[in-house]
GROMACS .gro file of C-alpha atoms in nm:
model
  321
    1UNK     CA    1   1.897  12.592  19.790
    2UNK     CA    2   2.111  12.696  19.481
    3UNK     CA    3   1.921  12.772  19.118
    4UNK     CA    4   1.761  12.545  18.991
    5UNK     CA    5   1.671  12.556  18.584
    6UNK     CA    6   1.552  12.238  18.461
    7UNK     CA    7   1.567  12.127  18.103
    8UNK     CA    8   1.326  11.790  18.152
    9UNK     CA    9   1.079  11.568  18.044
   10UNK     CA   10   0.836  11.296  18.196
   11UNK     CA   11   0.979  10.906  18.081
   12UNK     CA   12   0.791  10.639  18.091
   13UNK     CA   13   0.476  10.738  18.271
   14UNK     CA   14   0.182  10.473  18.234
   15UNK     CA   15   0.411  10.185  18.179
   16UNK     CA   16   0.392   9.837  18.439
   17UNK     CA   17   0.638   9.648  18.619
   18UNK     CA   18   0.974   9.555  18.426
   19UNK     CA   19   0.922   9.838  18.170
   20UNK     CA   20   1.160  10.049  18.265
   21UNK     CA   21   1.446   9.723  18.222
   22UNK     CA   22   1.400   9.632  17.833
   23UNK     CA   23   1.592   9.723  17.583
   24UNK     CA   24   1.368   9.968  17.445
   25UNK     CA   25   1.362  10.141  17.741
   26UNK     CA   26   1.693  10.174  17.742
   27UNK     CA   27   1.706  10.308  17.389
   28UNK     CA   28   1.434  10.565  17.419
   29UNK     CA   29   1.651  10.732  17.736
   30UNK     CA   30   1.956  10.753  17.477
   31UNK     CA   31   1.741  10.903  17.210
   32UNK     CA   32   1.640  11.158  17.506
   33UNK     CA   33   1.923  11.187  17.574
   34UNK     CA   34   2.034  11.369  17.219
   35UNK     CA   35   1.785  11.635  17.280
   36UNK     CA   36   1.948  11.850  17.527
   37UNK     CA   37   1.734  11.729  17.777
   38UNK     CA   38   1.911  11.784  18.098
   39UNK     CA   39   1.699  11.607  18.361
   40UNK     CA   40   1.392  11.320  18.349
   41UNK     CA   41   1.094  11.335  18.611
   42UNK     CA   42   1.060  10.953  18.653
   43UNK     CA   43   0.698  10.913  18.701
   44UNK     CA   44   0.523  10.610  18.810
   45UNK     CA   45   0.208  10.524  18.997
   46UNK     CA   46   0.012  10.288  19.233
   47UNK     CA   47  -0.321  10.255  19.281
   48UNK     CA   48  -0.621  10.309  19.562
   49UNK     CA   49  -0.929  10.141  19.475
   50UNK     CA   50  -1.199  10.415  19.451
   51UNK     CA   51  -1.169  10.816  19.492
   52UNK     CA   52  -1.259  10.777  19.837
   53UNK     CA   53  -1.062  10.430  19.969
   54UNK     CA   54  -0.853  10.547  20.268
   55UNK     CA   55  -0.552  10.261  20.205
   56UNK     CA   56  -0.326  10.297  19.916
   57UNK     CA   57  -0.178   9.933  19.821
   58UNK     CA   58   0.123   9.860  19.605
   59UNK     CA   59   0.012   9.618  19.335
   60UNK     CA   60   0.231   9.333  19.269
   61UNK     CA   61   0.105   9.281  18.928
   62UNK     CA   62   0.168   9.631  18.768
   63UNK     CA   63   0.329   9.911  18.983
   64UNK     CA   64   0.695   9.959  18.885
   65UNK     CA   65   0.925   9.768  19.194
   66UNK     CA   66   1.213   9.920  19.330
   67UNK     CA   67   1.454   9.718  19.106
   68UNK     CA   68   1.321   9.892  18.803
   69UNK     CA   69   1.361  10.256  18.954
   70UNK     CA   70   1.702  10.201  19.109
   71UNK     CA   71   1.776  10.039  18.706
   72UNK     CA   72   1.598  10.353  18.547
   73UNK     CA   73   1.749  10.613  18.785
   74UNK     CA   74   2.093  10.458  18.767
   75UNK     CA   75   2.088  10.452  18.319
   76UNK     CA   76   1.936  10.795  18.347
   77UNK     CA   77   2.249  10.944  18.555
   78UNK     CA   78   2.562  10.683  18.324
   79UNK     CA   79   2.344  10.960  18.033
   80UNK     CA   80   2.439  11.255  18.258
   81UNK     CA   81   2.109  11.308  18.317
   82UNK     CA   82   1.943  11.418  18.707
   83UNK     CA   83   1.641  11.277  18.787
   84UNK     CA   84   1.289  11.362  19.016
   85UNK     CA   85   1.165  11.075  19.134
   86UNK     CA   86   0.781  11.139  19.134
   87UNK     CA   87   0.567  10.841  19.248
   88UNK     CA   88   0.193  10.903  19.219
   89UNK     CA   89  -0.163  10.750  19.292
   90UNK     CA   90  -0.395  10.730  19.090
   91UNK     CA   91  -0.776  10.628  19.151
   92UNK     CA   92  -0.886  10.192  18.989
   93UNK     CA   93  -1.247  10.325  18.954
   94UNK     CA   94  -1.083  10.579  18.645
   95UNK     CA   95  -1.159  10.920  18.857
   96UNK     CA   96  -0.874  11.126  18.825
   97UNK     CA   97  -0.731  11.140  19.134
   98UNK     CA   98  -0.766  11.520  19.157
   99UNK     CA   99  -1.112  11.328  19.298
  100UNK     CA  100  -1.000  11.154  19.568
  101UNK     CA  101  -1.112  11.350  19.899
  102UNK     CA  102  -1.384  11.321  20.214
  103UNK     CA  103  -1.628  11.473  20.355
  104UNK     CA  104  -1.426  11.833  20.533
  105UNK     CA  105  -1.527  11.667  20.921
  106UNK     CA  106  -1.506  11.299  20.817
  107UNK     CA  107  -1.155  11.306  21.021
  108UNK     CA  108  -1.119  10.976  21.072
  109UNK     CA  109  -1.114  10.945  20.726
  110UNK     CA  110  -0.912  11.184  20.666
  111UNK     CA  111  -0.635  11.100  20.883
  112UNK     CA  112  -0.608  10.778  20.757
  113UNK     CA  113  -0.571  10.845  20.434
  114UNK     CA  114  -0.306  11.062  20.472
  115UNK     CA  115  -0.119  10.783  20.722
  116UNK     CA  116  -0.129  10.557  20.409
  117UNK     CA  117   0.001  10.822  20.197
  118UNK     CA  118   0.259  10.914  20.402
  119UNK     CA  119   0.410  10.578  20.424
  120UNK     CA  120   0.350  10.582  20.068
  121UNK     CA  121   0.576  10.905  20.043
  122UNK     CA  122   0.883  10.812  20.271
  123UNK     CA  123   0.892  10.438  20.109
  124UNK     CA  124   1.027  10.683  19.747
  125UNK     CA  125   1.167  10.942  19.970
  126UNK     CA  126   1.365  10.699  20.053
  127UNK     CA  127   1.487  10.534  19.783
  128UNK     CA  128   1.564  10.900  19.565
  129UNK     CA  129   1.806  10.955  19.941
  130UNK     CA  130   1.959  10.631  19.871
  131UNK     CA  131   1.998  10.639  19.470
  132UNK     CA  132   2.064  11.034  19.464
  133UNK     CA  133   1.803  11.140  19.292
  134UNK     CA  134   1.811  11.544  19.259
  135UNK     CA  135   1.469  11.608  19.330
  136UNK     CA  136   1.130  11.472  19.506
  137UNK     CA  137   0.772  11.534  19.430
  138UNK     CA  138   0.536  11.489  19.713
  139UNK     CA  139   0.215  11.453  19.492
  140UNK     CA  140   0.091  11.559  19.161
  141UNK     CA  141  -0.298  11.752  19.110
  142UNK     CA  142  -0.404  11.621  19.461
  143UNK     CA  143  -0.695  11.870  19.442
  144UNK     CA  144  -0.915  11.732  19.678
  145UNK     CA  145  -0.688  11.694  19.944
  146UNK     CA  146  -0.503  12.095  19.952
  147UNK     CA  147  -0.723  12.247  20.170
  148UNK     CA  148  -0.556  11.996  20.470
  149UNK     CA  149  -0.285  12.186  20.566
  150UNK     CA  150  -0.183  12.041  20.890
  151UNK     CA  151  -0.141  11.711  20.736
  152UNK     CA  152  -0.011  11.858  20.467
  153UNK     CA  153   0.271  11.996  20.645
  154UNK     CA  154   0.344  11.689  20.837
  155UNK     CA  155   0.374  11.454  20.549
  156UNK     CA  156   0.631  11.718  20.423
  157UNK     CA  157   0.811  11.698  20.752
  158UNK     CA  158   0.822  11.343  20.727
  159UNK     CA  159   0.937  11.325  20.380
  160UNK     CA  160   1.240  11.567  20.498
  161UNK     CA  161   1.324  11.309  20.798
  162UNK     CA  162   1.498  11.067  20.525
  163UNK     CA  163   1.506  11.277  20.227
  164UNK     CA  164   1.737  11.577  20.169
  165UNK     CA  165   1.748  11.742  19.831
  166UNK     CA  166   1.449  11.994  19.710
  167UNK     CA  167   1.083  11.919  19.743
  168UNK     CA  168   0.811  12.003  19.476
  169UNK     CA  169   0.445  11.957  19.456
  170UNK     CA  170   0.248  11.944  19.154
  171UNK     CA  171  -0.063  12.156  19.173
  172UNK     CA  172  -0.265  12.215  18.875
  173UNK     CA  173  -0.313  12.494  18.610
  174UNK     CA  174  -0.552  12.723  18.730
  175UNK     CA  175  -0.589  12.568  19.057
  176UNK     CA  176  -0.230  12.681  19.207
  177UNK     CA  177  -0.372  12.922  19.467
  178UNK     CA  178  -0.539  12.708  19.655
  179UNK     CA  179  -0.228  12.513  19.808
  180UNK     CA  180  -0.146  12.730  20.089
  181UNK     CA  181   0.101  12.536  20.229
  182UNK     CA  182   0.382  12.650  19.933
  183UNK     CA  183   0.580  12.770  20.194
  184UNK     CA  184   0.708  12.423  20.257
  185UNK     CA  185   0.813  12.307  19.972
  186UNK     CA  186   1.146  12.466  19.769
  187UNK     CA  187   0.949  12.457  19.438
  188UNK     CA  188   0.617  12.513  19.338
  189UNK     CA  189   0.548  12.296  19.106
  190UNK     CA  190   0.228  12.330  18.839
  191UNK     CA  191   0.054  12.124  18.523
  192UNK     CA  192   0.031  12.376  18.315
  193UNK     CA  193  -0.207  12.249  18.055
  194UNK     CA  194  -0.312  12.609  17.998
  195UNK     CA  195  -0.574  12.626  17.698
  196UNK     CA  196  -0.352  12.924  17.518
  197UNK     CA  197  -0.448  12.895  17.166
  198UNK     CA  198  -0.817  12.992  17.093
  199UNK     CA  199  -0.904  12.788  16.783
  200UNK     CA  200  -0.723  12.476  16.643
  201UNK     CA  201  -0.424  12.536  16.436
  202UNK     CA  202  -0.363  12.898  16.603
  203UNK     CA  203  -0.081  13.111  16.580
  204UNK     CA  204   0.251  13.118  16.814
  205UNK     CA  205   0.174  13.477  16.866
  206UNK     CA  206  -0.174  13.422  16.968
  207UNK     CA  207  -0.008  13.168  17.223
  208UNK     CA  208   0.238  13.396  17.352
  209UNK     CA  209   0.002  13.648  17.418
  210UNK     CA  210  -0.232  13.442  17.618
  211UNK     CA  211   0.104  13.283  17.823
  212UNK     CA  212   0.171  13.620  17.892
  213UNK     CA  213  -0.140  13.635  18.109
  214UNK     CA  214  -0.059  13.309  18.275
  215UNK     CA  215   0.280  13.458  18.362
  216UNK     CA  216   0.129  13.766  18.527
  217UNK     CA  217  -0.067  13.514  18.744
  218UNK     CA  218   0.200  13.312  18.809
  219UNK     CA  219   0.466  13.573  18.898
  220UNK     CA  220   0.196  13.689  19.166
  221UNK     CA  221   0.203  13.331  19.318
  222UNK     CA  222   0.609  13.379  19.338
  223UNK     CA  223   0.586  13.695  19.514
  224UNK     CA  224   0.359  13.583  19.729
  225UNK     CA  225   0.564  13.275  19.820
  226UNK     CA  226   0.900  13.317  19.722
  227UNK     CA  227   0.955  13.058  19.554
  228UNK     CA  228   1.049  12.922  19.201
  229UNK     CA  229   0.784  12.770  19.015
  230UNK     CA  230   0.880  12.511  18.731
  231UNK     CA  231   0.635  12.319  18.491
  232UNK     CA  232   0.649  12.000  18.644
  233UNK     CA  233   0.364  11.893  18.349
  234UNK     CA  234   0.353  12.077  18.014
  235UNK     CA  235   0.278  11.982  17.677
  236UNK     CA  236   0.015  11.912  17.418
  237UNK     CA  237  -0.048  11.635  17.153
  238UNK     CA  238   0.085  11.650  16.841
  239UNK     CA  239  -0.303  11.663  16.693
  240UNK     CA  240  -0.564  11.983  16.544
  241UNK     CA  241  -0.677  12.150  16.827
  242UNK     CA  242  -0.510  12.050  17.125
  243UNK     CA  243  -0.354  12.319  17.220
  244UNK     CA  244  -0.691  12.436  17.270
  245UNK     CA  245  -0.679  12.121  17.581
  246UNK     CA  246  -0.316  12.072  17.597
  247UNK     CA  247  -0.462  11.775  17.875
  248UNK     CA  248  -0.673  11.588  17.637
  249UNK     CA  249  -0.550  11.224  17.575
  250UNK     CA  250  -0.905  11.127  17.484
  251UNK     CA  251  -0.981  11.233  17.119
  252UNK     CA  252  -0.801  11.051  16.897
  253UNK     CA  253  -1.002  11.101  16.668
  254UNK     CA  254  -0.864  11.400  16.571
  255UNK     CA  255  -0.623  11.471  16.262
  256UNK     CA  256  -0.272  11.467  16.289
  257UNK     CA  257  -0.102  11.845  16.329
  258UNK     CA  258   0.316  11.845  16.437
  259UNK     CA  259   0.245  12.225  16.394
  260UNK     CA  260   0.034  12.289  16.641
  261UNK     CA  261   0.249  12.148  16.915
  262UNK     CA  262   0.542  12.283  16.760
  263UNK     CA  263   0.393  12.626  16.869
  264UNK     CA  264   0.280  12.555  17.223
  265UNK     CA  265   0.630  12.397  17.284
  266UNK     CA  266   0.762  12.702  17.135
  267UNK     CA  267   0.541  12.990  17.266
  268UNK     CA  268   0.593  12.899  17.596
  269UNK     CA  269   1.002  12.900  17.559
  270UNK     CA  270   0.999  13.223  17.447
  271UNK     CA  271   0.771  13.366  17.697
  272UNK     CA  272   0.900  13.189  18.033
  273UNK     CA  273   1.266  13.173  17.927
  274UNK     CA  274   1.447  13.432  18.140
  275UNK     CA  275   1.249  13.469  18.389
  276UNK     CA  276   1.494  13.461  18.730
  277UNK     CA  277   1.184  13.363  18.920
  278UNK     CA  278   1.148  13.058  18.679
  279UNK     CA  279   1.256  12.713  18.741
  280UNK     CA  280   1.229  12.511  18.403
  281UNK     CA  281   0.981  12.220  18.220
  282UNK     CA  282   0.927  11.855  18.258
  283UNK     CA  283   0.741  11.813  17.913
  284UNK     CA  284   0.492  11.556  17.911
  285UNK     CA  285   0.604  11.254  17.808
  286UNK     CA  286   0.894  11.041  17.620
  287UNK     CA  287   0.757  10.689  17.660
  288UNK     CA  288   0.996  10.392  17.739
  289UNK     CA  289   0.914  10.239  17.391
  290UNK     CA  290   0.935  10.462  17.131
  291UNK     CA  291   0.763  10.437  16.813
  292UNK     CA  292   0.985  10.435  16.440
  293UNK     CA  293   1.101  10.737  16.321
  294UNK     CA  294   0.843  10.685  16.043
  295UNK     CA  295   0.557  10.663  16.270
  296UNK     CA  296   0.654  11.013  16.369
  297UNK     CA  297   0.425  11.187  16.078
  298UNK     CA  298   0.122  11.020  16.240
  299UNK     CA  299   0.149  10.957  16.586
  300UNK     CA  300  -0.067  11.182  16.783
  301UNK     CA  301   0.032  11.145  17.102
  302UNK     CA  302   0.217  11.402  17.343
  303UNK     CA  303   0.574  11.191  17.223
  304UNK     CA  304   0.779  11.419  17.038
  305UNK     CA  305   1.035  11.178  16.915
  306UNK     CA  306   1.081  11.286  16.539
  307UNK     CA  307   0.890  11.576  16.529
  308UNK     CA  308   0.869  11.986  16.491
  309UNK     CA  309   0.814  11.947  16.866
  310UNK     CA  310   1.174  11.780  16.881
  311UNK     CA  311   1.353  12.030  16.709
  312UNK     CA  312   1.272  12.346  16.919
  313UNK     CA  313   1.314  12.126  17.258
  314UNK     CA  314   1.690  12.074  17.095
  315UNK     CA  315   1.690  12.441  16.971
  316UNK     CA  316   1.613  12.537  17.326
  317UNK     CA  317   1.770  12.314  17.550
  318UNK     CA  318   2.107  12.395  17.365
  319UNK     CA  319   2.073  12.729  17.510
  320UNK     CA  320   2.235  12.823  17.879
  321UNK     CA  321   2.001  13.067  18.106
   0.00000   0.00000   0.00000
């Protein structure tokens, strides 16, 4: 597999059916577009019904159809833009679907869940084959489920049967080591949602220094793989504090801060940068319908659009490695 550096962000994750086909949609890629940003992880989901339901279902009334990614994959590449097609399931009773697992010798349940997710799999591996899509992610903070292995493995060879560019899996921050089946994917993927400043509204340099210890961990899990890792999730909301929980979405309560997320977006450029072993971000998210450029000065969301955040992704992304 040649190098792979991607300069990316997540579009249009929690959107429904037909989202990805308005105008809007369309606009928001352009505007992506103008900020250097190289590649898009287009990120979708369907549903099971509870953490521990062993059938995954496609829901006709809100999971995106295979019109709208062939329409969103197709715009993406007229930009110039490559593309990871990276379908994922998520829980209906609202656990996170890090959640979803069984009982280690319920079998039977296992291996039926992981027949429904394969077929789940190879239905997108199939389609990012046929629309050329540059890269495939076989699952995103699966948690409960990386200690199988063997049926790990398999759904990997499967996914290779129809599809032939570079596999990544998206483990989560902190929790990377426990996927010991790396060795069979080209990229090891991570959210990495890492908690690096220490009080809200800290410094860059107090977030540098604390990425520095992630990247000491991290470069361990590379030489003990060989393989590149890439942020497949990164990012933090543009509110006080959260790059104290880069992950929240949940307090929105709290006070509007572009500064703060300027930083993390920063700190973590400057430390990760050059580093051979180091494959590149998908910064989470760009949404499919952007809000107006005056909204920017209080929208405190993860969106970037019209923010400090904006400006170092365009600093940065102008840059070659």
């Amino acid at each position: 597999m040649k190098e792979i550096f991607v300069k990316g962000m997540t579009y249009g994750w929690n959107t429904s059916r037909g989202a990805y086909r308005t105008p809007e949609a369309v606009e928001s890629l352009e505007k992506l577009k103008e900020t250097g940003t190289e590649w898009i992880a287009l990120s979708f989901f369907t549903y099971q019904n509870t953490f521990s339901s062993t059938d995954i279902t496609f829901d006709y009334g809100y999971t995106m159809t295979d019109r709208d990614i062939e329409f969103a994959v197709k715009k993406a590449k007229e930009l110039g833009m490559k593309v990871c097609l990276k379908p994922v399931v998520n829980s209906k009773d609202g656990l996170w679907r890090a959640r979803i697992t069984f009982p280690e010798d319920a079998t039977g349940y296992w291996n039926k869940w992981f027949t429904s997710y394969t077929n789940f799999l190879v239905h997108y591996a199939e389609l990012a084959e046929e629309f050329g899509c540059e890269m495939f992610c076989i699952g995103c903070e699966m948690i409960g489920t990386e200690s199988r292995t063997e049926q790990w493995e398999t759904v990997i060879e499967k996914v290779r049967e129809v599809y032939h560019g570079p596999i990544i899996y998206n483990a989560n921050h902190g929790k990377e080591e426990g996927v010991e089946w790396f060795d069979k994917v080209d990229i090891i993927g991570t959210s990495a949602y890492y908690p690096v400043a220490e009080k809200p509204g800290d410094s860059e340099e107090t977030m540098m220094k604390n990425w520095e210890k992630v990247k000491g961990n991290l470069l361990k899990l590379h030489e003990k793989f060989n393989k590149p890792i890439l942020f497949m999730e990164i990012g933090c909301r543009s509110a006080e504090g959260c790059a104290t929980m880069p992950w929240d979405f949940e307090h929105t309560e709290l006070p509007f801060s572009e500064e703060e997320q300027a930083n993390f977006y920063s700190s973590v450029m400057k430390v990760f940068w050059d580093e051979p072993w180091f494959a590149g971000f998908f910064w989470w998210d760009w949404s499919t319908k952007l809000y107006s450029i005056e909204e920017a000065k209080t929208n405190t969301y993860f969106d970037i659009y019209g923010k400090k955040a904006e400006k170092v992704v365009k600093e940065w992304y102008a840059k070659q490695r």
